[in-house]
Amino acid sequence: KLIGARYYLKAYEAQYGKLNTTSEYRSPRDHDGHGTHTASTVGGRAVHNISALGGFAHGSASGGVPLVRLAMYKVCWPIPGGDLALENTCTEADMLAAMDDAIGDGVDVFSISIGTTGDQPSYASDGIAIGSLHALKHNIVVACSAGNSGPKPATASNLAPWIITVAASSIDRSFESPVVLGNGSEVQ
């Protein structure tokens, strides 16, 4: 399942100093769970007899491609003195090094869950856009998150036309409809 794992922090340590290994692993290991979560969304094996929605829904769940072979490239690290859960950074040099290695490793798809805050850089100065264009030239599909900076206007990131940008959203209204269960009872 997991066929490769690497980590990149040369540029991070040049900018922030040596990694604090009391709060983060100096390895590809996932400290905060984000990489594990996104990897299981892509390639999680089927789990049967699960329930959700307060016990009303029962069945099976799996990632989008449960038999995928994954290679993980860790590039994000905590900002020293910041909130470990919220303040991570991913240097462009480390991201580009990882993308270059992934191209060399022969991966078929990049799934990048990294977004930016603030103004979006031009494609010519955006590390993810540049690395993704190089990946595209090697017939690699690139899917990136749109970020977590909404719901204000112009907060989506990774918008280069050669990237498949994905996001979730919500709206400020509800559309309610009762669900009638097999025993005739209704759930609103």
PDB file of C-alpha atoms in Angstrom:
ATOM      1  CA  LYS A   1       0.000   0.000   0.000  1.00  0.00           C
ATOM      2  CA  LEU A   2       2.516   2.642   1.130  1.00  0.00           C
ATOM      3  CA  ILE A   3       5.420   2.035  -1.236  1.00  0.00           C
ATOM      4  CA  GLY A   4       7.507   5.119  -0.541  1.00  0.00           C
ATOM      5  CA  ALA A   5       7.888   7.934   1.984  1.00  0.00           C
ATOM      6  CA  ARG A   6      10.270  10.893   2.000  1.00  0.00           C
ATOM      7  CA  TYR A   7      10.551  14.171   3.834  1.00  0.00           C
ATOM      8  CA  TYR A   8      11.933  17.562   2.843  1.00  0.00           C
ATOM      9  CA  LEU A   9      13.000  20.277   5.258  1.00  0.00           C
ATOM     10  CA  LYS A  10      16.256  21.712   3.950  1.00  0.00           C
ATOM     11  CA  ALA A  11      14.662  25.038   2.971  1.00  0.00           C
ATOM     12  CA  TYR A  12      12.487  25.049   6.114  1.00  0.00           C
ATOM     13  CA  GLU A  13      15.556  24.723   8.348  1.00  0.00           C
ATOM     14  CA  ALA A  14      17.406  27.392   6.346  1.00  0.00           C
ATOM     15  CA  GLN A  15      14.535  29.789   7.076  1.00  0.00           C
ATOM     16  CA  TYR A  16      13.410  28.768  10.589  1.00  0.00           C
ATOM     17  CA  GLY A  17      16.395  26.955  12.080  1.00  0.00           C
ATOM     18  CA  LYS A  18      16.657  23.349  13.176  1.00  0.00           C
ATOM     19  CA  LEU A  19      13.366  21.464  13.481  1.00  0.00           C
ATOM     20  CA  ASN A  20      12.077  21.111  17.045  1.00  0.00           C
ATOM     21  CA  THR A  21      11.840  17.327  17.320  1.00  0.00           C
ATOM     22  CA  THR A  22       9.918  17.513  20.605  1.00  0.00           C
ATOM     23  CA  SER A  23       6.872  18.714  18.657  1.00  0.00           C
ATOM     24  CA  GLU A  24       7.411  17.104  15.240  1.00  0.00           C
ATOM     25  CA  TYR A  25       8.994  13.989  13.766  1.00  0.00           C
ATOM     26  CA  ARG A  26      12.130  14.437  11.662  1.00  0.00           C
ATOM     27  CA  SER A  27      10.811  11.857   9.237  1.00  0.00           C
ATOM     28  CA  PRO A  28       7.927  11.330   6.805  1.00  0.00           C
ATOM     29  CA  ARG A  29       5.781  10.304   9.789  1.00  0.00           C
ATOM     30  CA  ASP A  30       2.565  12.312  10.173  1.00  0.00           C
ATOM     31  CA  HIS A  31       2.416  14.234  13.452  1.00  0.00           C
ATOM     32  CA  ASP A  32      -0.893  16.094  13.139  1.00  0.00           C
ATOM     33  CA  GLY A  33      -2.949  13.595  11.121  1.00  0.00           C
ATOM     34  CA  HIS A  34      -3.541  15.750   8.042  1.00  0.00           C
ATOM     35  CA  GLY A  35      -1.416  13.637   5.703  1.00  0.00           C
ATOM     36  CA  THR A  36      -2.959  10.431   7.020  1.00  0.00           C
ATOM     37  CA  HIS A  37      -6.453  11.861   6.561  1.00  0.00           C
ATOM     38  CA  THR A  38      -5.848  12.963   2.976  1.00  0.00           C
ATOM     39  CA  ALA A  39      -4.117   9.680   2.098  1.00  0.00           C
ATOM     40  CA  SER A  40      -7.069   7.674   3.434  1.00  0.00           C
ATOM     41  CA  THR A  41      -9.474   9.836   1.415  1.00  0.00           C
ATOM     42  CA  VAL A  42      -7.598   8.725  -1.684  1.00  0.00           C
ATOM     43  CA  GLY A  43      -6.656   5.156  -0.829  1.00  0.00           C
ATOM     44  CA  GLY A  44      -8.371   3.974   2.335  1.00  0.00           C
ATOM     45  CA  ARG A  45      -9.300   0.288   2.260  1.00  0.00           C
ATOM     46  CA  ALA A  46     -12.943  -0.697   2.648  1.00  0.00           C
ATOM     47  CA  VAL A  47     -14.330  -0.743   6.176  1.00  0.00           C
ATOM     48  CA  HIS A  48     -17.570  -2.698   6.572  1.00  0.00           C
ATOM     49  CA  ASN A  49     -20.412  -2.464   9.098  1.00  0.00           C
ATOM     50  CA  ILE A  50     -19.895   1.180   9.958  1.00  0.00           C
ATOM     51  CA  SER A  51     -22.568   3.639  11.007  1.00  0.00           C
ATOM     52  CA  ALA A  52     -22.892   7.379  10.665  1.00  0.00           C
ATOM     53  CA  LEU A  53     -25.453  10.103  11.183  1.00  0.00           C
ATOM     54  CA  GLY A  54     -26.275   9.083  14.739  1.00  0.00           C
ATOM     55  CA  GLY A  55     -26.653   5.428  13.852  1.00  0.00           C
ATOM     56  CA  PHE A  56     -29.184   5.987  11.042  1.00  0.00           C
ATOM     57  CA  ALA A  57     -26.836   5.034   8.207  1.00  0.00           C
ATOM     58  CA  HIS A  58     -25.051   1.689   8.050  1.00  0.00           C
ATOM     59  CA  GLY A  59     -22.794   0.269   5.380  1.00  0.00           C
ATOM     60  CA  SER A  60     -19.264   0.363   4.046  1.00  0.00           C
ATOM     61  CA  ALA A  61     -16.811   3.154   3.308  1.00  0.00           C
ATOM     62  CA  SER A  62     -13.538   3.345   1.414  1.00  0.00           C
ATOM     63  CA  GLY A  63     -11.205   5.826  -0.193  1.00  0.00           C
ATOM     64  CA  GLY A  64     -11.647   6.750  -3.826  1.00  0.00           C
ATOM     65  CA  VAL A  65      -9.047   4.212  -5.021  1.00  0.00           C
ATOM     66  CA  PRO A  66      -8.759   1.604  -2.250  1.00  0.00           C
ATOM     67  CA  LEU A  67      -6.059  -0.500  -3.945  1.00  0.00           C
ATOM     68  CA  VAL A  68      -3.785   2.425  -4.831  1.00  0.00           C
ATOM     69  CA  ARG A  69      -0.063   2.293  -4.103  1.00  0.00           C
ATOM     70  CA  LEU A  70       0.915   5.488  -2.299  1.00  0.00           C
ATOM     71  CA  ALA A  71       4.157   7.429  -2.145  1.00  0.00           C
ATOM     72  CA  MET A  72       4.140  10.195   0.469  1.00  0.00           C
ATOM     73  CA  TYR A  73       6.279  13.338   0.311  1.00  0.00           C
ATOM     74  CA  LYS A  74       6.162  15.406   3.520  1.00  0.00           C
ATOM     75  CA  VAL A  75       6.973  19.100   3.009  1.00  0.00           C
ATOM     76  CA  CYS A  76       5.040  20.988   5.713  1.00  0.00           C
ATOM     77  CA  TRP A  77       6.373  21.728   9.197  1.00  0.00           C
ATOM     78  CA  PRO A  78       5.264  23.722  12.263  1.00  0.00           C
ATOM     79  CA  ILE A  79       6.151  27.392  12.490  1.00  0.00           C
ATOM     80  CA  PRO A  80       8.354  27.798  15.584  1.00  0.00           C
ATOM     81  CA  GLY A  81       6.342  29.318  18.430  1.00  0.00           C
ATOM     82  CA  GLY A  82       3.069  28.891  16.542  1.00  0.00           C
ATOM     83  CA  ASP A  83      -0.050  26.868  17.293  1.00  0.00           C
ATOM     84  CA  LEU A  84       0.901  23.311  16.292  1.00  0.00           C
ATOM     85  CA  ALA A  85      -2.609  22.556  15.044  1.00  0.00           C
ATOM     86  CA  LEU A  86      -2.981  25.670  12.910  1.00  0.00           C
ATOM     87  CA  GLU A  87       0.368  27.160  12.003  1.00  0.00           C
ATOM     88  CA  ASN A  88       2.359  25.074   9.576  1.00  0.00           C
ATOM     89  CA  THR A  89       4.421  26.226   6.657  1.00  0.00           C
ATOM     90  CA  CYS A  90       5.518  24.574   3.451  1.00  0.00           C
ATOM     91  CA  THR A  91       8.480  26.219   1.724  1.00  0.00           C
ATOM     92  CA  GLU A  92       8.381  26.399  -2.047  1.00  0.00           C
ATOM     93  CA  ALA A  93      11.908  25.003  -2.363  1.00  0.00           C
ATOM     94  CA  ASP A  94      10.974  21.919  -0.323  1.00  0.00           C
ATOM     95  CA  MET A  95       7.724  21.495  -2.278  1.00  0.00           C
ATOM     96  CA  LEU A  96       9.534  21.730  -5.617  1.00  0.00           C
ATOM     97  CA  ALA A  97      12.199  19.245  -4.469  1.00  0.00           C
ATOM     98  CA  ALA A  98       9.456  16.787  -3.482  1.00  0.00           C
ATOM     99  CA  MET A  99       7.584  17.276  -6.753  1.00  0.00           C
ATOM    100  CA  ASP A 100      10.790  16.773  -8.729  1.00  0.00           C
ATOM    101  CA  ASP A 101      11.509  13.540  -6.839  1.00  0.00           C
ATOM    102  CA  ALA A 102       7.923  12.342  -7.346  1.00  0.00           C
ATOM    103  CA  ILE A 103       8.254  12.922 -11.090  1.00  0.00           C
ATOM    104  CA  GLY A 104      11.503  10.947 -11.041  1.00  0.00           C
ATOM    105  CA  ASP A 105       9.842   8.196  -9.001  1.00  0.00           C
ATOM    106  CA  GLY A 106       7.256   7.756 -11.759  1.00  0.00           C
ATOM    107  CA  VAL A 107       4.091   8.604  -9.857  1.00  0.00           C
ATOM    108  CA  ASP A 108       0.861   8.897 -11.848  1.00  0.00           C
ATOM    109  CA  VAL A 109      -1.047  11.437  -9.738  1.00  0.00           C
ATOM    110  CA  PHE A 110      -0.168  14.254  -7.347  1.00  0.00           C
ATOM    111  CA  SER A 111      -2.736  14.854  -4.606  1.00  0.00           C
ATOM    112  CA  ILE A 112      -1.652  18.081  -2.906  1.00  0.00           C
ATOM    113  CA  SER A 113      -3.524  19.323   0.147  1.00  0.00           C
ATOM    114  CA  ILE A 114      -1.726  22.645   0.582  1.00  0.00           C
ATOM    115  CA  GLY A 115      -3.377  26.035   0.259  1.00  0.00           C
ATOM    116  CA  THR A 116      -2.222  29.606   0.656  1.00  0.00           C
ATOM    117  CA  THR A 117      -3.582  32.641   2.440  1.00  0.00           C
ATOM    118  CA  GLY A 118      -3.568  36.197   1.192  1.00  0.00           C
ATOM    119  CA  ASP A 119      -3.033  37.317  -2.367  1.00  0.00           C
ATOM    120  CA  GLN A 120      -2.392  34.600  -4.917  1.00  0.00           C
ATOM    121  CA  PRO A 121       0.989  34.772  -6.638  1.00  0.00           C
ATOM    122  CA  SER A 122       1.289  34.782 -10.406  1.00  0.00           C
ATOM    123  CA  TYR A 123       1.695  31.348 -11.955  1.00  0.00           C
ATOM    124  CA  ALA A 124       5.321  32.212 -12.772  1.00  0.00           C
ATOM    125  CA  SER A 125       6.123  32.715  -9.068  1.00  0.00           C
ATOM    126  CA  ASP A 126       3.859  30.021  -7.568  1.00  0.00           C
ATOM    127  CA  GLY A 127       5.848  26.910  -6.627  1.00  0.00           C
ATOM    128  CA  ILE A 128       2.864  24.575  -6.823  1.00  0.00           C
ATOM    129  CA  ALA A 129       1.862  25.935 -10.245  1.00  0.00           C
ATOM    130  CA  ILE A 130       5.435  25.580 -11.533  1.00  0.00           C
ATOM    131  CA  GLY A 131       5.907  22.058 -10.153  1.00  0.00           C
ATOM    132  CA  SER A 132       2.477  21.023 -11.404  1.00  0.00           C
ATOM    133  CA  LEU A 133       3.259  22.235 -14.909  1.00  0.00           C
ATOM    134  CA  HIS A 134       6.423  20.127 -14.912  1.00  0.00           C
ATOM    135  CA  ALA A 135       4.359  17.166 -13.683  1.00  0.00           C
ATOM    136  CA  LEU A 136       1.821  17.716 -16.473  1.00  0.00           C
ATOM    137  CA  LYS A 137       4.657  17.604 -19.011  1.00  0.00           C
ATOM    138  CA  HIS A 138       5.353  14.082 -17.682  1.00  0.00           C
ATOM    139  CA  ASN A 139       1.649  13.084 -18.021  1.00  0.00           C
ATOM    140  CA  ILE A 140       1.034  13.313 -14.277  1.00  0.00           C
ATOM    141  CA  VAL A 141      -2.432  14.439 -13.149  1.00  0.00           C
ATOM    142  CA  VAL A 142      -2.294  17.089 -10.407  1.00  0.00           C
ATOM    143  CA  ALA A 143      -5.198  17.631  -7.992  1.00  0.00           C
ATOM    144  CA  CYS A 144      -4.852  20.346  -5.340  1.00  0.00           C
ATOM    145  CA  SER A 145      -7.019  21.675  -2.558  1.00  0.00           C
ATOM    146  CA  ALA A 146      -8.472  25.139  -2.985  1.00  0.00           C
ATOM    147  CA  GLY A 147      -7.341  25.970   0.563  1.00  0.00           C
ATOM    148  CA  ASN A 148      -9.162  26.748   3.798  1.00  0.00           C
ATOM    149  CA  SER A 149      -9.320  30.535   3.680  1.00  0.00           C
ATOM    150  CA  GLY A 150     -12.981  31.121   2.792  1.00  0.00           C
ATOM    151  CA  PRO A 151     -15.734  32.116   2.836  1.00  0.00           C
ATOM    152  CA  LYS A 152     -14.537  35.529   1.677  1.00  0.00           C
ATOM    153  CA  PRO A 153     -14.258  36.281  -2.057  1.00  0.00           C
ATOM    154  CA  ALA A 154     -11.008  35.446  -3.882  1.00  0.00           C
ATOM    155  CA  THR A 155      -9.694  33.067  -1.208  1.00  0.00           C
ATOM    156  CA  ALA A 156      -9.270  29.947  -3.340  1.00  0.00           C
ATOM    157  CA  SER A 157      -5.719  28.867  -4.155  1.00  0.00           C
ATOM    158  CA  ASN A 158      -4.056  26.522  -6.659  1.00  0.00           C
ATOM    159  CA  LEU A 159      -5.988  27.926  -9.605  1.00  0.00           C
ATOM    160  CA  ALA A 160      -3.551  27.328 -12.463  1.00  0.00           C
ATOM    161  CA  PRO A 161      -5.528  25.954 -15.435  1.00  0.00           C
ATOM    162  CA  TRP A 162      -3.447  22.743 -15.545  1.00  0.00           C
ATOM    163  CA  ILE A 163      -4.364  21.870 -11.930  1.00  0.00           C
ATOM    164  CA  ILE A 164      -7.587  20.120 -10.911  1.00  0.00           C
ATOM    165  CA  THR A 165      -8.609  22.297  -7.962  1.00  0.00           C
ATOM    166  CA  VAL A 166     -11.009  20.711  -5.468  1.00  0.00           C
ATOM    167  CA  ALA A 167     -13.012  22.165  -2.593  1.00  0.00           C
ATOM    168  CA  ALA A 168     -15.979  21.681  -0.331  1.00  0.00           C
ATOM    169  CA  SER A 169     -18.464  24.358   0.524  1.00  0.00           C
ATOM    170  CA  SER A 170     -21.556  25.151   2.512  1.00  0.00           C
ATOM    171  CA  ILE A 171     -24.445  27.508   2.050  1.00  0.00           C
ATOM    172  CA  ASP A 172     -26.350  29.722   4.439  1.00  0.00           C
ATOM    173  CA  ARG A 173     -29.676  27.898   4.089  1.00  0.00           C
ATOM    174  CA  SER A 174     -31.015  24.409   4.610  1.00  0.00           C
ATOM    175  CA  PHE A 175     -33.191  22.208   2.443  1.00  0.00           C
ATOM    176  CA  GLU A 176     -34.963  19.866   4.785  1.00  0.00           C
ATOM    177  CA  SER A 177     -36.877  16.792   3.799  1.00  0.00           C
ATOM    178  CA  PRO A 178     -38.001  13.957   6.044  1.00  0.00           C
ATOM    179  CA  VAL A 179     -36.485  10.523   5.599  1.00  0.00           C
ATOM    180  CA  VAL A 180     -38.940   7.664   6.056  1.00  0.00           C
ATOM    181  CA  LEU A 181     -37.285   4.611   7.581  1.00  0.00           C
ATOM    182  CA  GLY A 182     -38.248   1.011   6.870  1.00  0.00           C
ATOM    183  CA  ASN A 183     -40.354   0.866  10.048  1.00  0.00           C
ATOM    184  CA  GLY A 184     -42.370   3.900   8.920  1.00  0.00           C
ATOM    185  CA  SER A 185     -40.879   6.415  11.347  1.00  0.00           C
ATOM    186  CA  GLU A 186     -39.699   9.751   9.992  1.00  0.00           C
ATOM    187  CA  VAL A 187     -36.421  11.490  10.672  1.00  0.00           C
ATOM    188  CA  GLN A 188     -36.157  15.200   9.930  1.00  0.00           C
TER     189      GLN A 188
END
